Structure formats: structure tokens, C-alpha cells
Amino acid sequence: MKSNSLLEDLVDLKPARVRFAPSPTGHMHLGSARTALYNYLLAKKTGGKFILRIEDTDQKRYVPGAEQELIDGLRWLGLEYDEGPDIGGPYGPYRQTDRKAIYDEYIQKLIDKGSAYPCFCTPERLAAVREEQMKNKVQPRYDGHCRGMDPGGAQKRVDSGEKHVIRFRMPKEGKTTVSDHLRGEITVDNTTLDDSVLIKSDGWPTYHFAAMVDDHLMEITHVFRGSEWLGTFPLHANIIRAFGWQEPVWVHLSVFLKPSGKGKMSKREKEDAIKDGYSIFVTGMSELGFIPEGLNNWTALMGWGAGETEDVLTLSEMIDKFDIDKLNASPAAINFARLDHFNGEHIRRLEAWDLAKRIRPYLEREGLVVDEGKLQMIIPIIRERLVTLDDCVPFAAWFFKEVATPPAEELLPKGMAAQQVKQMGAEVLEILKGLPSFSHSTVEEPMRKYIEEKQLSPNQVFGFLRVAISGQKVSPPLFESMEIVGRDTVLARVARAVDSL
RNA sequence: GGCCCCAUCGUCUAGUGGACUAGGACGCAACCCUUUCAAGGUUAUGACCAGGAUUCGAAUUCCUGUGGGGUCACCA
């Protein structure tokens, strides 16, 4: 519920305890990155705590290495957490599989209160019931077979080791009203709610139970989660109310849609994204040359109206501006072109030494031996040309390796014959050789003078030199490049080009 | 299909009854700058889903429809 009463503003500014609670079942998705970011921003904004909790109660879906990837992803994004499985904290443990005793204790409390009950129905019976319901066009729901069982008798069967689950005893009458910070109040008829499973027959809790218990015990004040939880929101509220606990502020974030805006990313779109040089996973993004500053900025603004004008924001500016009242409830289509824009902007804002450090791996990945001094000199002439870090390869790789003699057709500027170019090259070479010093400023002037004398266009002379020296039609600015590769290399490559014509 | 959520330029968004001739950003187009590619600068195109209702006045409130999304597990 949007509110700007003074009282609620003050409440919002109390230090928040927020958590990012992923399950280690695969790669870290862009949507997760945004959820983590919003959590982080609110924690920093209010001077609160950002917590990482691993929700790994489903061993069937457990993916080895996924937890580490999550942690690495968070660190890479710059979203340091204050409490988590690998660093500990006063509310631990932070991995749900390490909290089994806690869930056992709390489910017993719920059973004792009469708000939960053991259910001995077999999966086969449940499937049959569901099938029958579907056939009769009624909504598939648990039929309450074990709901009315005598607690003492049920307990005996449990004690004897009979296989069972624990279900929530959902109120059968009335309505449940829940409140989402972005959407206001949502009221549903309790008849539409189900007696959901809280503890599975393997003894582990479901999300519904574990997350509610943990959020309470960890004193979570705000829950950011995807809108896919809206359907089970009333269930969660009822569980919390059955315990008599206080609810956190709920913020259900909208989902990311595929670029067309029609539906969420499918397998097909994920493959298309890869083909286009993008990814919907955080780790993929870093390999593709995106930087955390750019990625954070991009995801932050999908679902958040940060301001009227300035869109390029650093993490600390985001903390400054962050406001959960400004979050948007409508779904947002992924727009990779916008990511390019933010990434380029943030690359240009990096300190030269920082950019050099970040670019180096992409060059080395190409098998190049990168000289630090040279790299430093290259930064100023390529930085505004980079959209992603790996764009440095086409612009800068040639500085660090031998380049093959370009084919004649590449060497010839438009509308010039080979003989003419050969002569031009020879003349230019002579001028270059005669220069007392060799820097971008001492080279440019004589070159321009030559162009004027010969009534040539800059394109003709510079184009030839560019290809002769870099081996490419596109390069960073010519004279700065010449200075960096050095006089000897320039002379040798120009001479070689002239000879080849 | 039931239930729930959402609805402003192609996309992300600003907008909380009059300051809206609806603002910004990305993209697209044009021009300027220019040795290539960029970056930068200037300009242009471009939207309140539809219909009712409330009101002196609606992008903003309400209703209906339509469209889109989510969810209906012993997954999270």
C-alpha cells in the first residue's frame, strides 16, 4: 500500500533486516540479481542488515555448486551480505538443511495449536482424488480426508512410524486479507485455499513453512520476492497468523518478460540471447564483458522509477535514491540494448587503472601477452569505444601481436589505384622516417601538411596508414595508436605495406 | 478453466483530480563534430488499452470489457 504518512515514513526508515533467499537449483537468474539488489539497497538505505539464506530443503532439485555460484554472483555484483552460510551471524544457521531441528520444534507447536495435522494419504490416493475432481470440473484441492482425524489416534500412527505429511489446517470459512506494499490489500475467499503440505513425508519442510519460520526467527522486516508467490501469499499470512507472529512488509516484485513483452523467457529466448551476446544469468554476463555497475543499474531500473532525469546511477546513488514506494508492480520486458547503454556509460566512468585491470583478462583470454605500460596508454583511446569489456579485443589486440601484411584491396582507399597508393605510401614513409621525434602530435602535423600539398583527403592517407599499421579498417585514433606501437613498428609495417603493392 | 496480479511512446519509466500542449532514458532517424569506429552535441518521430460512471475538471477515482502475466505439487 502506498503511503506517505509521516508515521509510516518513520517506520520505513527503521533499520531493515532483509534477506535474499534463493534455492541452489541452478544458475543465478537476472531476476534474482534484481531481488538481491533491492534487498541490499533497502538494508544500506536504512542502516540495516542484508542476509543470505539458502533454501535447500528439496534434495531432489539440489544442484552441486549452485550455492557457490550464488555467493560468487552476489560478490561479483558488489552486494556484500552481513549474514550468511559462509560468514555466519547471530541468527544462524543460514542454510535450511542445517535448521531441521528448528522446523521440527515449530511444526509441533502448530500441531499443538490445532493449526496443523498429520495426513496419511498416499500419493496414489491424492492423484486419484485430483483426477476425480478434474473430471467433475472442480478445482483440485486436498479433500480433507485426514483433517478430521482424532489427534491422539493420529499421533499414535505417527509414533508407530507410519509415513505421513503435515498439512496446514486452513480456515474453511470467511476471507483472508493480505497486504502487499505495492498492490494494496488482496482479499480471497478461504474456500479457494488449500490445506497445503508443510512437512513432506521425508521430514523436510516445504518453502511455505520453512520460509515463514525462518523469516520470523531471523526478524526479517521486509520480504522482497517474485510475484509468482502471490498465489500462496494468503497461505503464508495464515501460517504466520496461526503462530501469532507479526508479518513483515511484503513486496511482491513483478517478473521479467522476454524482449517482446509477451511471456517470460523460454528456453528458446534464452538461446537467442546467447546468440546475440547476452545472457539471462549473472555468471554469463560477466563472461560476456558486462560489468556489475552496468548490470545493477539496468536491473534496478526495471521496476523502479528512480528519478525524473538521471538514469545512470552508481550503487551508492541507488542507495541514496532507493524507495520502496517507487517500485512498480507491472511486469517489465527485458531490453538488452538498454543494458548495453548502461554498461558503456559505467565503463566510461571507470578510473583508467581500474578499467585496465578489468580489461586485461579479456586480452589474455585471447592468448596475448599484455604489457602493462602499453595497456595503460591504450585505455584513454579505447574507453569510449567499449560497450562491453571484451570489445577491447578488436580495438586493442593488434597492439600486442604481430599482424599479417594486409591484402592489397584492404590497403587501397576508395577510388585510388595501387600505383598511386604505393607512391603515396613511399612518400609518407619518407616523411615519417625523417621525423626527429615520434609522438602523436609530432606525427600528425607533417601528415596533414602532406595531405594539403598533395591535395589528398585525410581519409585516403589515414585510411591507408591505419590498415598498414593495425591490419584493420577500424582502429582507435591513428596517431595515438602510432605512438603506442612505436616508431620502429610503424616504419616497418608501412614499408612492408608499400612493398606489397 | 478457477483464483490472483498488471495495463502511459517499440522498450524501461515520470505522473498520487487542475501546474499535461503527458516529462525523462534506451532504441530508431536526421544533422553537427570527425582520420575509421565510437563518444559528444542538436533536432525529430513516438503513448495515457476500450467503453461507461463520478466530477466544474480524469492518465490519475469506480465499474465492465479486452489484453498480458502469474498460479493451481510431498518445487521453490
PDB file of C-alpha atoms (C1' of nucleotides) in Angstrom, chain B:
ATOM      1  C1'   G B   1     -10.762 -23.132 -16.888  1.00  0.00           C
ATOM      2  C1'   G B   2     -10.832 -21.228 -11.272  1.00  0.00           C
ATOM      3  C1'   C B   3      -8.262 -17.733  -8.364  1.00  0.00           C
ATOM      4  C1'   C B   4      -4.837 -13.643  -8.181  1.00  0.00           C
ATOM      5  C1'   C B   5      -1.874  -9.606 -10.261  1.00  0.00           C
ATOM      6  C1'   C B   6      -0.864  -5.926 -14.062  1.00  0.00           C
ATOM      7  C1'   A B   7      -2.128  -2.066 -18.052  1.00  0.00           C
ATOM      8  C1'   U B   8       1.360   5.681 -20.158  1.00  0.00           C
ATOM      9  C1'   C B   9       5.746   6.312 -26.522  1.00  0.00           C
ATOM     10  C1'   G B  10       8.676  -0.030 -29.790  1.00  0.00           C
ATOM     11  C1'   U B  11      11.151  -0.790 -24.548  1.00  0.00           C
ATOM     12  C1'   C B  12      12.221   0.961 -19.237  1.00  0.00           C
ATOM     13  C1'   U B  13       9.658   4.717 -16.840  1.00  0.00           C
ATOM     14  C1'   A B  14       7.757  10.066 -14.554  1.00  0.00           C
ATOM     15  C1'   G B  15       2.810  11.089 -13.230  1.00  0.00           C
ATOM     16  C1'   U B  16      -0.882  10.142  -6.236  1.00  0.00           C
ATOM     17  C1'   G B  17      -8.046  15.119  -9.695  1.00  0.00           C
ATOM     18  C1'   G B  18      -6.453  21.226 -12.374  1.00  0.00           C
ATOM     19  C1'   A B  19       0.797  23.180 -12.975  1.00  0.00           C
ATOM     20  C1'   C B  20      -0.215  17.688 -19.086  1.00  0.00           C
ATOM     21  C1'   U B  21       0.438  21.113 -25.218  1.00  0.00           C
ATOM     22  C1'   A B  22       1.704  13.974 -20.842  1.00  0.00           C
ATOM     23  C1'   G B  23       8.264  14.673 -18.865  1.00  0.00           C
ATOM     24  C1'   G B  24      12.963  11.654 -18.990  1.00  0.00           C
ATOM     25  C1'   A B  25      16.044   7.465 -20.637  1.00  0.00           C
ATOM     26  C1'   C B  26      17.153   3.452 -24.295  1.00  0.00           C
ATOM     27  C1'   G B  27      16.439   2.338 -29.336  1.00  0.00           C
ATOM     28  C1'   C B  28      15.371   4.341 -34.193  1.00  0.00           C
ATOM     29  C1'   A B  29      16.053   8.712 -37.900  1.00  0.00           C
ATOM     30  C1'   A B  30      18.372  13.336 -39.348  1.00  0.00           C
ATOM     31  C1'   C B  31      22.103  16.945 -38.709  1.00  0.00           C
ATOM     32  C1'   C B  32      26.768  18.865 -36.390  1.00  0.00           C
ATOM     33  C1'   C B  33      31.763  17.335 -34.978  1.00  0.00           C
ATOM     34  C1'   U B  34      35.212  13.893 -37.322  1.00  0.00           C
ATOM     35  C1'   U B  35      41.220  10.076 -39.951  1.00  0.00           C
ATOM     36  C1'   U B  36      37.963   4.748 -39.236  1.00  0.00           C
ATOM     37  C1'   C B  37      34.850   3.107 -35.217  1.00  0.00           C
ATOM     38  C1'   A B  38      32.961   5.351 -31.168  1.00  0.00           C
ATOM     39  C1'   A B  39      31.922   9.188 -27.770  1.00  0.00           C
ATOM     40  C1'   G B  40      29.731  14.052 -27.564  1.00  0.00           C
ATOM     41  C1'   G B  41      26.152  17.949 -29.225  1.00  0.00           C
ATOM     42  C1'   U B  42      21.408  19.480 -31.635  1.00  0.00           C
ATOM     43  C1'   U B  43      16.726  18.055 -33.529  1.00  0.00           C
ATOM     44  C1'   A B  44      12.757  14.844 -34.902  1.00  0.00           C
ATOM     45  C1'   U B  45       9.228  10.664 -34.643  1.00  0.00           C
ATOM     46  C1'   G B  46       6.596   8.418 -30.850  1.00  0.00           C
ATOM     47  C1'   A B  47       1.986   6.718 -25.622  1.00  0.00           C
ATOM     48  C1'   C B  48      -2.408   7.514 -21.443  1.00  0.00           C
ATOM     49  C1'   C B  49      -5.987  -0.472 -23.968  1.00  0.00           C
ATOM     50  C1'   A B  50     -11.623   0.220 -24.848  1.00  0.00           C
ATOM     51  C1'   G B  51     -16.388   1.671 -23.089  1.00  0.00           C
ATOM     52  C1'   G B  52     -19.211   3.549 -19.289  1.00  0.00           C
ATOM     53  C1'   A B  53     -19.624   6.216 -14.401  1.00  0.00           C
ATOM     54  C1'   U B  54     -18.179  10.070 -10.573  1.00  0.00           C
ATOM     55  C1'   U B  55     -16.585  15.308 -11.036  1.00  0.00           C
ATOM     56  C1'   C B  56     -16.871  22.078 -12.901  1.00  0.00           C
ATOM     57  C1'   G B  57     -12.476  19.160 -14.371  1.00  0.00           C
ATOM     58  C1'   A B  58      -9.790  12.244 -15.019  1.00  0.00           C
ATOM     59  C1'   A B  59      -3.625   9.441 -17.477  1.00  0.00           C
ATOM     60  C1'   U B  60      -4.848   9.864 -12.220  1.00  0.00           C
ATOM     61  C1'   U B  61     -11.108   7.523  -8.700  1.00  0.00           C
ATOM     62  C1'   C B  62     -15.005   3.491  -9.583  1.00  0.00           C
ATOM     63  C1'   C B  63     -17.325  -0.364 -12.773  1.00  0.00           C
ATOM     64  C1'   U B  64     -17.356  -3.562 -17.046  1.00  0.00           C
ATOM     65  C1'   G B  65     -14.857  -5.494 -21.051  1.00  0.00           C
ATOM     66  C1'   U B  66     -10.307  -6.607 -23.556  1.00  0.00           C
ATOM     67  C1'   G B  67      -5.267  -7.774 -23.496  1.00  0.00           C
ATOM     68  C1'   G B  68      -0.948  -9.566 -20.917  1.00  0.00           C
ATOM     69  C1'   G B  69       1.214 -12.135 -16.789  1.00  0.00           C
ATOM     70  C1'   G B  70       1.304 -15.468 -12.549  1.00  0.00           C
ATOM     71  C1'   U B  71      -0.541 -19.677 -10.044  1.00  0.00           C
ATOM     72  C1'   C B  72      -3.344 -24.024  -9.205  1.00  0.00           C
ATOM     73  C1'   A B  73       2.821 -30.173  -6.320  1.00  0.00           C
ATOM     74  C1'   C B  74       5.051 -34.076  -0.606  1.00  0.00           C
ATOM     75  C1'   C B  75       9.395 -27.489  -6.277  1.00  0.00           C
ATOM     76  C1'   A B  76      10.966 -23.241  -4.664  1.00  0.00           C
TER      77        A B  76
END
